Coordinates of C-alpha atoms and ligand atoms in Angstrom, one line a residue:
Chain A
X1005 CA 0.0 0.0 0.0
X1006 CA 3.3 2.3 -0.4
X1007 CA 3.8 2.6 3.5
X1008 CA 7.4 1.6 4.1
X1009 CA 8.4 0.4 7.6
X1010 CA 11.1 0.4 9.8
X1011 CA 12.4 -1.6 12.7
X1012 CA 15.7 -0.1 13.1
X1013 CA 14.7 1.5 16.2
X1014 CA 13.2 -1.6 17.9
X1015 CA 15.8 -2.2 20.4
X1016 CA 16.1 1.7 21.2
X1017 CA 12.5 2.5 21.6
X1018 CA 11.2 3.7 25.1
X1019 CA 7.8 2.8 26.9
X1020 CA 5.4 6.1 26.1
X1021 CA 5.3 6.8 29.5
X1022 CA 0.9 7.1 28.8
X1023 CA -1.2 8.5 31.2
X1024 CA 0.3 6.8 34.5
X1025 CA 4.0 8.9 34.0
X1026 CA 2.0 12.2 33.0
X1027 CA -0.4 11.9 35.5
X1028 CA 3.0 11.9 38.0
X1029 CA 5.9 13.3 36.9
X1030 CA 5.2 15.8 33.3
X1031 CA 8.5 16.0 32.7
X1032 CA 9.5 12.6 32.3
X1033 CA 7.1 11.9 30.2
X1034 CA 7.3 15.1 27.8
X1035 CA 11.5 13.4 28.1
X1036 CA 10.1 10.1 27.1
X1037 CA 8.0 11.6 24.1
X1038 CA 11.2 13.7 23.3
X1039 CA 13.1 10.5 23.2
X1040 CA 11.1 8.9 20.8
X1041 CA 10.4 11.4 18.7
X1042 CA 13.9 12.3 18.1
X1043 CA 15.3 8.5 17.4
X1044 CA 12.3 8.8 14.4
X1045 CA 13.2 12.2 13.2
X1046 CA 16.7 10.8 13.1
X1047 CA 15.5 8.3 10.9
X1048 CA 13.8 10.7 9.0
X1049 CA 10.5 8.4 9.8
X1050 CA 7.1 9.5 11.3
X1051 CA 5.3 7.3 13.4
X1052 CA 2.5 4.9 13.1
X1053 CA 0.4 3.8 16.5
X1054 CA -1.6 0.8 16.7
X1055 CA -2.4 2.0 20.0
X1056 CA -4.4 4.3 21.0
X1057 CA -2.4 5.6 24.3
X1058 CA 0.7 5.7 22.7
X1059 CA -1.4 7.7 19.6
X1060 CA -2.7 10.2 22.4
X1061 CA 0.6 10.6 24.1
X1062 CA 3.1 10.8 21.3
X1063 CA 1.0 12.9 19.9
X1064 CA -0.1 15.4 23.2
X1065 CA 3.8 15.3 23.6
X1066 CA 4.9 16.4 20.1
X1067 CA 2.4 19.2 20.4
X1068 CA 3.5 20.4 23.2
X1069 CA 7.1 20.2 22.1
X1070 CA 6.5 22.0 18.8
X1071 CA 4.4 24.6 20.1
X1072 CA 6.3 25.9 23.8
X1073 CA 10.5 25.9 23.0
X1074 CA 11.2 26.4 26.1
X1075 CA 9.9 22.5 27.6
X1076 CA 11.5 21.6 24.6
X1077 CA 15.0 23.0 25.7
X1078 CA 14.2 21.0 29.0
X1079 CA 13.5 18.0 27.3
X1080 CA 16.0 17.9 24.6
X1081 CA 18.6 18.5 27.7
X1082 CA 17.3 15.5 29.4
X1083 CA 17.6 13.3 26.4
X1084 CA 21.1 14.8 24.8
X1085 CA 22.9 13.9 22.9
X1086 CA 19.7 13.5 20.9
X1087 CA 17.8 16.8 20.2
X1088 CA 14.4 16.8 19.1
X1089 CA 13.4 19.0 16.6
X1090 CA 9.8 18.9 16.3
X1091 CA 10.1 17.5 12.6
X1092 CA 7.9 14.0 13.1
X1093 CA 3.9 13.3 12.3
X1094 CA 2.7 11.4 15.0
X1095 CA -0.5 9.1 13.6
X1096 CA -2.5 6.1 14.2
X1097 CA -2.6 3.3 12.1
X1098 CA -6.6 3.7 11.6
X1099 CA -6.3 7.0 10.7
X1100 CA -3.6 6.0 7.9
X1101 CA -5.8 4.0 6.6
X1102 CA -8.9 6.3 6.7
X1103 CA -7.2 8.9 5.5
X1104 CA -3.7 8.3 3.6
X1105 CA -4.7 4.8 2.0
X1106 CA -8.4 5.3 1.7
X1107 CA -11.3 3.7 1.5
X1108 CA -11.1 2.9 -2.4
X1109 CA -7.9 2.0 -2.7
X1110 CA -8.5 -0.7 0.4
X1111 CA -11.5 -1.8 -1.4
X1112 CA -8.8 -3.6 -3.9
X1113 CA -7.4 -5.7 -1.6
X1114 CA -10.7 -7.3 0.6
X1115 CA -11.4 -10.6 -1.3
X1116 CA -13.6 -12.2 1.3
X1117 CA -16.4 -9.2 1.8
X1118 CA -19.1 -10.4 4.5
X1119 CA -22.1 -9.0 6.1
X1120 CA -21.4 -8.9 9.3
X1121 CA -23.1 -6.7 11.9
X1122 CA -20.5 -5.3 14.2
X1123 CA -20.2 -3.1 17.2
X1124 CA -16.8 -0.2 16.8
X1125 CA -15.4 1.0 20.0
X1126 CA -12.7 4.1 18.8
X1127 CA -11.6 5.0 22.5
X1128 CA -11.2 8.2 23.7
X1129 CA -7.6 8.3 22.8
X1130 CA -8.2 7.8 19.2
X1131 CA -10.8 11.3 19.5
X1132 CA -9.9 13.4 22.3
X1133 CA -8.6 16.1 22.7
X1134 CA -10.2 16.8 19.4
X1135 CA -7.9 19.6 18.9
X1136 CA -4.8 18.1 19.3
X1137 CA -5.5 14.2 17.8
X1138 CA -7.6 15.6 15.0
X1139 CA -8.6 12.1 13.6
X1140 CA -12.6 12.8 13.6
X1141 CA -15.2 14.3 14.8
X1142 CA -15.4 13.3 18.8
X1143 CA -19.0 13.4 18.8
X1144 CA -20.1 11.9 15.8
X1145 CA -16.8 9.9 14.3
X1146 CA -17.0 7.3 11.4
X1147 CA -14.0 6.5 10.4
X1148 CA -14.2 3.2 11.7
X1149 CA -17.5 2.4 10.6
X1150 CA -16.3 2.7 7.4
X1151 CA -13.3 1.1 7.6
X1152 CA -15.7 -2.0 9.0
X1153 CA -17.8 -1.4 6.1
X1154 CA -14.9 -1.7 3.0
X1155 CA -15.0 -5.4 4.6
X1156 CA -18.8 -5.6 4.0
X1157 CA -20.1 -5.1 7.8
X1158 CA -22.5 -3.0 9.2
X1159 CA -22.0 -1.0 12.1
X1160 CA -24.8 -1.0 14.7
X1161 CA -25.1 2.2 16.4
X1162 CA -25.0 2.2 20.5
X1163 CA -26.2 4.6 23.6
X1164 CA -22.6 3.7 25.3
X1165 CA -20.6 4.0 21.7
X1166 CA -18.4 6.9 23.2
X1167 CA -18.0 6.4 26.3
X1168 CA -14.6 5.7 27.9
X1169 CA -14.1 1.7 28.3
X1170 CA -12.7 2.3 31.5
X1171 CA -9.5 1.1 30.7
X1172 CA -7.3 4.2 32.3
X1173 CA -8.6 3.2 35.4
X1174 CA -7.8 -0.1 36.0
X1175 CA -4.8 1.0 38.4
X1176 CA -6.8 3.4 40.3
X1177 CA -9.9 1.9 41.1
X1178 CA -10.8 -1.9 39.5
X1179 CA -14.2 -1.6 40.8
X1180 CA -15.2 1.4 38.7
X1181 CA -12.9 0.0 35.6
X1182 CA -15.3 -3.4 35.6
X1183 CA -18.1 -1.1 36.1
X1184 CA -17.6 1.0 33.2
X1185 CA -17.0 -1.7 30.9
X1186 CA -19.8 -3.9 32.4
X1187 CA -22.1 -0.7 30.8
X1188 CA -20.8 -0.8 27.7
X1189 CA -20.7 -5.0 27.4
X1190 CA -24.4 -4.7 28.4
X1191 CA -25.4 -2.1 26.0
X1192 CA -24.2 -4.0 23.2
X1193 CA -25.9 -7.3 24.0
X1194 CA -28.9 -6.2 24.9
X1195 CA -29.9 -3.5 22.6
X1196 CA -27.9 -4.4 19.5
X1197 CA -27.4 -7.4 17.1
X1198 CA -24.1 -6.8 16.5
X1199 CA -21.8 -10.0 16.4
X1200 CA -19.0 -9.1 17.6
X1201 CA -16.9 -5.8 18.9
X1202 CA -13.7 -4.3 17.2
X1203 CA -11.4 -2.3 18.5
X1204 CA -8.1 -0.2 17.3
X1205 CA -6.6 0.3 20.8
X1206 CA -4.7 -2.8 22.4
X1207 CA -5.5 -1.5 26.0
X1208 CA -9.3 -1.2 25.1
X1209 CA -9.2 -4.7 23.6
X1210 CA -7.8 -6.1 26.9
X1211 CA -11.3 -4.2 28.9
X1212 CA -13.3 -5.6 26.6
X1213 CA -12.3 -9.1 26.7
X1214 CA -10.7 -9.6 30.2
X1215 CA -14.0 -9.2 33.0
X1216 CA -16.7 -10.9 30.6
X1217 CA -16.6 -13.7 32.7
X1218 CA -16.4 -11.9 36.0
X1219 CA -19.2 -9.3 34.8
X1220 CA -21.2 -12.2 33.7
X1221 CA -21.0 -13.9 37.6
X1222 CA -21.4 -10.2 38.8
X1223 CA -24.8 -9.5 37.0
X1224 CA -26.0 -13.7 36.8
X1225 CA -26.2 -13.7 33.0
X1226 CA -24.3 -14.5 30.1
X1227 CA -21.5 -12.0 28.8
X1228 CA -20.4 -13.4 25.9
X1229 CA -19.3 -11.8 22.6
X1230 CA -16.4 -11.8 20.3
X1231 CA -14.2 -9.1 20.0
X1232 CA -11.7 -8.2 17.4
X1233 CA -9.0 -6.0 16.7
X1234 CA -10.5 -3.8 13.8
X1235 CA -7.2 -5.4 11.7
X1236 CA -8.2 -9.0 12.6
X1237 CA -11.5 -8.4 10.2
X1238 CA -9.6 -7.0 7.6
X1239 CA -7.3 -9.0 7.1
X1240 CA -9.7 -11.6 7.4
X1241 CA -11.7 -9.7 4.7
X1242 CA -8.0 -9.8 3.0
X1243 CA -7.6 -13.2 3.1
X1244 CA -4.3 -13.1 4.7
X1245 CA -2.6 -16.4 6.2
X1246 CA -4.9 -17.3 9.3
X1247 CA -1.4 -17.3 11.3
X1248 CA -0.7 -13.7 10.9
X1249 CA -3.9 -12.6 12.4
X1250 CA -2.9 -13.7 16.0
X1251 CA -6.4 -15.1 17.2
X1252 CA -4.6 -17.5 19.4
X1253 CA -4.4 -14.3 21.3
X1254 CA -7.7 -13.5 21.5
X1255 CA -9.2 -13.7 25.3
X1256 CA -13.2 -14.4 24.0
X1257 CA -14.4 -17.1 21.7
X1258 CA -14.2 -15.7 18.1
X1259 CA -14.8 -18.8 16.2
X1260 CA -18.3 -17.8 15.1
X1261 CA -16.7 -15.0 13.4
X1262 CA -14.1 -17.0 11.7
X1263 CA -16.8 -19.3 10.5
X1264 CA -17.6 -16.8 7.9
X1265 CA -14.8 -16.5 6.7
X1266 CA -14.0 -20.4 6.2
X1267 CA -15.1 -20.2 2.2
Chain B
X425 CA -41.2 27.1 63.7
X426 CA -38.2 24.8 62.9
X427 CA -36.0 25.4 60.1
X428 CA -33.8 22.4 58.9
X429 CA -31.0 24.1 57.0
X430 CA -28.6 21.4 55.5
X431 CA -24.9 23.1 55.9
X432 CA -22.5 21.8 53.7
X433 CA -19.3 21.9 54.2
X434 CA -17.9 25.7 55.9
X435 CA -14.7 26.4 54.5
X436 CA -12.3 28.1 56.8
X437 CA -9.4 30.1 56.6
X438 CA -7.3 27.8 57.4
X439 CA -8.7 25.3 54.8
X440 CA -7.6 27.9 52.3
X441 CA -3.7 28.1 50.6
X442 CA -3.8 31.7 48.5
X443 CA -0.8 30.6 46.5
X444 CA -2.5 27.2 45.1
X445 CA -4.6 28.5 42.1
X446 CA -1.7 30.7 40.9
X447 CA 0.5 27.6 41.4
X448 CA -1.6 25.4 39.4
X449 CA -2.3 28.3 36.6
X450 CA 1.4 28.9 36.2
X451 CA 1.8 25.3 34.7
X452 CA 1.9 24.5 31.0
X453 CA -1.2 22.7 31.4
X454 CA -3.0 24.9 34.1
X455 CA -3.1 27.6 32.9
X456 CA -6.6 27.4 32.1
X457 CA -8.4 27.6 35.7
X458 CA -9.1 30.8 36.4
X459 CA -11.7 31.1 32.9
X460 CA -14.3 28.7 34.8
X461 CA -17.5 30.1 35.3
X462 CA -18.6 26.9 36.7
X463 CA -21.2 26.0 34.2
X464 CA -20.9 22.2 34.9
X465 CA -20.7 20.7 31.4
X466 CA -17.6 19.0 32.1
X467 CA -19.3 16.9 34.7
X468 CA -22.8 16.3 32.9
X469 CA -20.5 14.9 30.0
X470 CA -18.1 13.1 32.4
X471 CA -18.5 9.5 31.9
X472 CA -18.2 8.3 35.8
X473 CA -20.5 11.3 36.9
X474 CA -22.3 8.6 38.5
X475 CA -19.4 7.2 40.5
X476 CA -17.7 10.7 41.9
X477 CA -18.4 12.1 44.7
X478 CA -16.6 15.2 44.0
X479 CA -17.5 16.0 40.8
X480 CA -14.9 17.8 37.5
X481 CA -16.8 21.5 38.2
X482 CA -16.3 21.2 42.0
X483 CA -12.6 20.2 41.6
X484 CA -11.7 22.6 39.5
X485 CA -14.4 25.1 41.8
X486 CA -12.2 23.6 45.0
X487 CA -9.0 24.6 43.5
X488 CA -9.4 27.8 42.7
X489 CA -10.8 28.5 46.1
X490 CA -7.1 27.4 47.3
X491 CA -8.7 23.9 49.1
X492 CA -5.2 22.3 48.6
X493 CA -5.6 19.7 51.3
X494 CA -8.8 18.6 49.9
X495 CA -8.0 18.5 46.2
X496 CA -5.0 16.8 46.3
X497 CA -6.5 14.2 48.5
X498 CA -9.6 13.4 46.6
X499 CA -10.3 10.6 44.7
X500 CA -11.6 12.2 41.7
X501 CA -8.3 13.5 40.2
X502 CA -6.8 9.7 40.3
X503 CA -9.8 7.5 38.8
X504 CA -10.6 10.6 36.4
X505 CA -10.2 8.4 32.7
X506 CA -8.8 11.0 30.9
X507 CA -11.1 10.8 28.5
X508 CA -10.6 14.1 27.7
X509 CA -14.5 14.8 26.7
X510 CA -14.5 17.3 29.6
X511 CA -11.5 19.2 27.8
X512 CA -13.5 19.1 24.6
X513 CA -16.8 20.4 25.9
X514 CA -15.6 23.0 28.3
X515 CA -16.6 26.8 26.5
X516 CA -14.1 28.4 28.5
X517 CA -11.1 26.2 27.5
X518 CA -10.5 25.5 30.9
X519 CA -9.4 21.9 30.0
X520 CA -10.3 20.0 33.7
X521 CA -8.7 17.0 32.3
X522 CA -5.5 18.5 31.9
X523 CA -5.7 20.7 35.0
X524 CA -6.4 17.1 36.8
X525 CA -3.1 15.8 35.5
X526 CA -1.3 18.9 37.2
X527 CA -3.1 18.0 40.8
X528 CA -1.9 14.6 40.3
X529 CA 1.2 16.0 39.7
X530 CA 1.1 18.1 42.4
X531 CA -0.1 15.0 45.1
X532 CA 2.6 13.2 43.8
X533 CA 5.4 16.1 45.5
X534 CA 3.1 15.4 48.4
X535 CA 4.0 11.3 48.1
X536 CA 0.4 10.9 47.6
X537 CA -0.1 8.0 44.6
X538 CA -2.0 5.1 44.9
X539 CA 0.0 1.7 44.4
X540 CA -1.4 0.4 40.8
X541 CA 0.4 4.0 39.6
X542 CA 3.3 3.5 41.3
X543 CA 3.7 0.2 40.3
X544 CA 3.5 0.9 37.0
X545 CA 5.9 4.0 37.1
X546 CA 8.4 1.6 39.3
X547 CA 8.5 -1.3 35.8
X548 CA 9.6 1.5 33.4
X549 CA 12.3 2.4 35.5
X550 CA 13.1 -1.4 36.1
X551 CA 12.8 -2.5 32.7
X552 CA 11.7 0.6 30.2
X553 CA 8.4 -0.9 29.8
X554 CA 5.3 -0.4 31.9
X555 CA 4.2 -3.8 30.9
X556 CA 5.4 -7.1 30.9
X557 CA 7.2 -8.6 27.5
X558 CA 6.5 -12.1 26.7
X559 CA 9.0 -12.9 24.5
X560 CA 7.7 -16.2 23.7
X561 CA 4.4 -15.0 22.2
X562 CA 6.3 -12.8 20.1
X563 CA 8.2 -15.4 18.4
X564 CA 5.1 -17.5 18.0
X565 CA 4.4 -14.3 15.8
X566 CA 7.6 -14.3 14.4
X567 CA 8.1 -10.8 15.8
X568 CA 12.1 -10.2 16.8
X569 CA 13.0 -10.5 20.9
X570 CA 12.8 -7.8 22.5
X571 CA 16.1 -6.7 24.0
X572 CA 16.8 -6.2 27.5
X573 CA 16.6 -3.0 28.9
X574 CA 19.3 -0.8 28.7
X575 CA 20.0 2.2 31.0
X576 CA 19.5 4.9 28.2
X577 CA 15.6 5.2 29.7
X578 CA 17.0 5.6 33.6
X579 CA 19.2 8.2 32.4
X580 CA 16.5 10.2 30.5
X581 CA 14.3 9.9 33.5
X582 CA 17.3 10.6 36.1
X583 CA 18.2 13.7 33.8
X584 CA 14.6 15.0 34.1
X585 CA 14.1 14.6 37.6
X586 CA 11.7 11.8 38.6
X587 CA 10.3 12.0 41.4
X588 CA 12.0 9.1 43.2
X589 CA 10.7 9.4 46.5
X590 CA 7.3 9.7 45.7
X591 CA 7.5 7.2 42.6
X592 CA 10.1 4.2 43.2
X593 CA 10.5 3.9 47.0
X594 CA 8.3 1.3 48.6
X595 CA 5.4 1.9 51.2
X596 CA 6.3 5.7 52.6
X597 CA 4.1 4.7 55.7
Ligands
LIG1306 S1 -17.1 23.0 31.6 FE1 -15.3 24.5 31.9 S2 -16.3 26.4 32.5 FE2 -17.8 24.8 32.8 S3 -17.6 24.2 35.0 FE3 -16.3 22.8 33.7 S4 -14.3 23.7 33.8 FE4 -15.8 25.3 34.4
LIG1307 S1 -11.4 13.4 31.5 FE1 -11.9 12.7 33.6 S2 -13.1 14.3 34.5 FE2 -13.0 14.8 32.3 S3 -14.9 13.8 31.5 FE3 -13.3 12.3 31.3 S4 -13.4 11.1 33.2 FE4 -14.6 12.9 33.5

């Protein structure tokens, strides 16, 4: 698709830092986004997130760094003999495809299109602050939607949609984490058809698939439904080689989703 | 006749620290406070509304009152999402979300930071990642090891100051 990648920098990369460093200590994390930004821009390479805290705080980080020169004197003298210029693009990998790629030009490459009826979680890091991520409109967003819908699916619409999965909170208070997601699991099953949930954030994908057992116990019902990375589909749609698509790492049962695809 | 009058809280003097709202407005990310006019959109949109007892508005009310004590030691600021919709939906780009991030900050110089954070802070410095590698599912994926950690990412932090005390040393009492 004419992206070209590295992995150069795979032994030098740091941890973002995410939410947990900023909430503690700002500059050690604006270093850390520094840090990583600079071993890119030394590459001459901008980066691509398939996650959306590292999106939000690679990209919070660079605009902070671009726009106030004197935390970037700070940083840069905490990550010398690097020096960051402010010269990378930070962007996620959904956004790449949205927007860069594009719908048409993905339409070429999905063999296996199927109806599916699917539920998209974006995350809050993939939307907000809608003024620095700029990926879509917070309030109303499609770009996933239609990236489900190149594949052939249909997105079903939910009350919950865009609210926060809870994930952030996990190491603050588990209680309200399971509750927030317990919301969201419940939405979905009982007032959609969707088939299964995709998401584009690694740490939303763990919410979602993680407590369905214990929110089922919790609430005496069943909690049950697949839930994809929004990649898993397409390259399913794709027809790529099964073993790229990682669904031995899938937490929830996603065979009736494969099924579909088996011919 | 027999009035009930309901008296919440009284704030006294000595509840209040004149220098906290200008401490918190001086940071990059604070600056911000003093615009609220306490509307309270950023807690009707505030996805754990329901959950809070002291609500975004009344945080962000609290501090620039000077309630120091109480704002740094509430809840709220650590289980906030940061979901950012609050940021988004304020009309007086106040941005409570990021303002929150500065009182953690702050709380943190006090050595107040509950354990899952500090755990989390305490792996990156370990090993430069916040999470565990498994190197064996990554070569199930044929995805190259991941190397061990090298002292370039202690350095950085070092360099920038980390907040040892607060962040690395085990329980402070
Ligand atoms: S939305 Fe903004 S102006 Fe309104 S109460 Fe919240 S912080 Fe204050
Ligand atoms: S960022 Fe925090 S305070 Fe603001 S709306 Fe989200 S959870 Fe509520």
């Amino acid at each position: 698709m004419g992206l070209e990648f590295s992995d150069s920098l795979l032994d030098k990369w740091s941890c973002c830092g995410t939410t947990f460093m900023k909430d503690t200590d700002f500059h050690p994390w604006l270093a850390l986004s520094a840090y990583n930004l600079a071993l890119s821009e030394g590459e001459g390479r901008d980066i691509i997130t398939l996650c959306n805290g590292c999106f939000n705080s690679l990209k919070e980080g660079n605009h902070i760094l671009q726009t106030n020169p004197e935390l970037l004197e700070r940083a840069n003298a905490s990550i010398s003999p690097l020096k960051y210029h402010g010269g990378v693009r930070v962007e996620h990998a959904m956004s790449v495809l949205y927007k860069e790629i594009g719908l048409p030009r993905l339409k070429l490459y999905i063999k296996k299109p199927r109806p599916l009826k699917v539920a998209v979680h974006y995350g809050c890091h993939f939307l907000r602050p809608a003024k620095i991520m700029q990926t879509d409109n917070p309030d109303d967003p499609t770009t996933l939607e239609e990236l489900a819908g190149v594949t052939g699916a249909t997105s079903v619409r939910w009350k919950t949609q865009q609210d926060c999965c809870g994930a952030p909170v996990l190491a603050t208070n588990e209680d309200l984490a399971i509750h927030m997601i317990s919301k969201k699991l419940v939405d979905i099953m009982d007032n959609t058809d969707a088939q299964c949930v995709l998401t584009s954030c690694p740490f939303c994908q763990i919410q979602f698939e993680l407590h369905q057992t214990r929110i089922g116990k919790m609430l005496n019902r069943k909690i049950e439904i697949p839930v994809l990375f929004q990649t898993q589909l397409l390259g399913l749609a794709m027809d790529l080689e099964m073993e790229e698509l990682g669904f031995d790492f899938n937490l929830t049962p996603v065979d009736s989703i494969l099924e579909h695809f088996k011919e | 006749m027999k009035i009930d009058v309901e008296y919440h809280e009284l704030i006294t003097n000595k509840d209040i620290d004149r220098r906290f709202p200008a401490a918190v407005a001086a940071t990059a990310e604070g600056r911000g406070l003093y615009q609220c006019v306490a509307c309270g959109k950023c807690s009707a949109g505030c996805p754990i509304s329901d959950a809070l007892e002291v609500l975004p508005h009344q945080i962000i009310r609290k501090a620039i009152l000077g309630l120091k004590t109480q704002v740094l030691s509430c809840p709220t600021i650590w289980v906030c999402a940061t979901c950012f919709r609050c940021n988004d939906r304020c009309p007086e780009q106040v941005n409570p979300a990021s303002i929150m991030f500065v009182l953690k900050n702050m709380a943190t110089d006090e050595g107040i930071v509950p354990e899952g954070i500090q755990t989390l802070v305490r792996s990156l410095y370990a090993n430069g990642w916040a999470s565990t590698i498994i190197n064996y599912e990554r070569e199930e994926l044929n995805l190259p090891e991941v190397p061990e950690a090298n002292d370039t990412i202690r350095t950085i932090l070092d360099r920038a100051g980390l907040k040892k005390k607060s962040l690395l040393e085990e329980d402070k009492g």
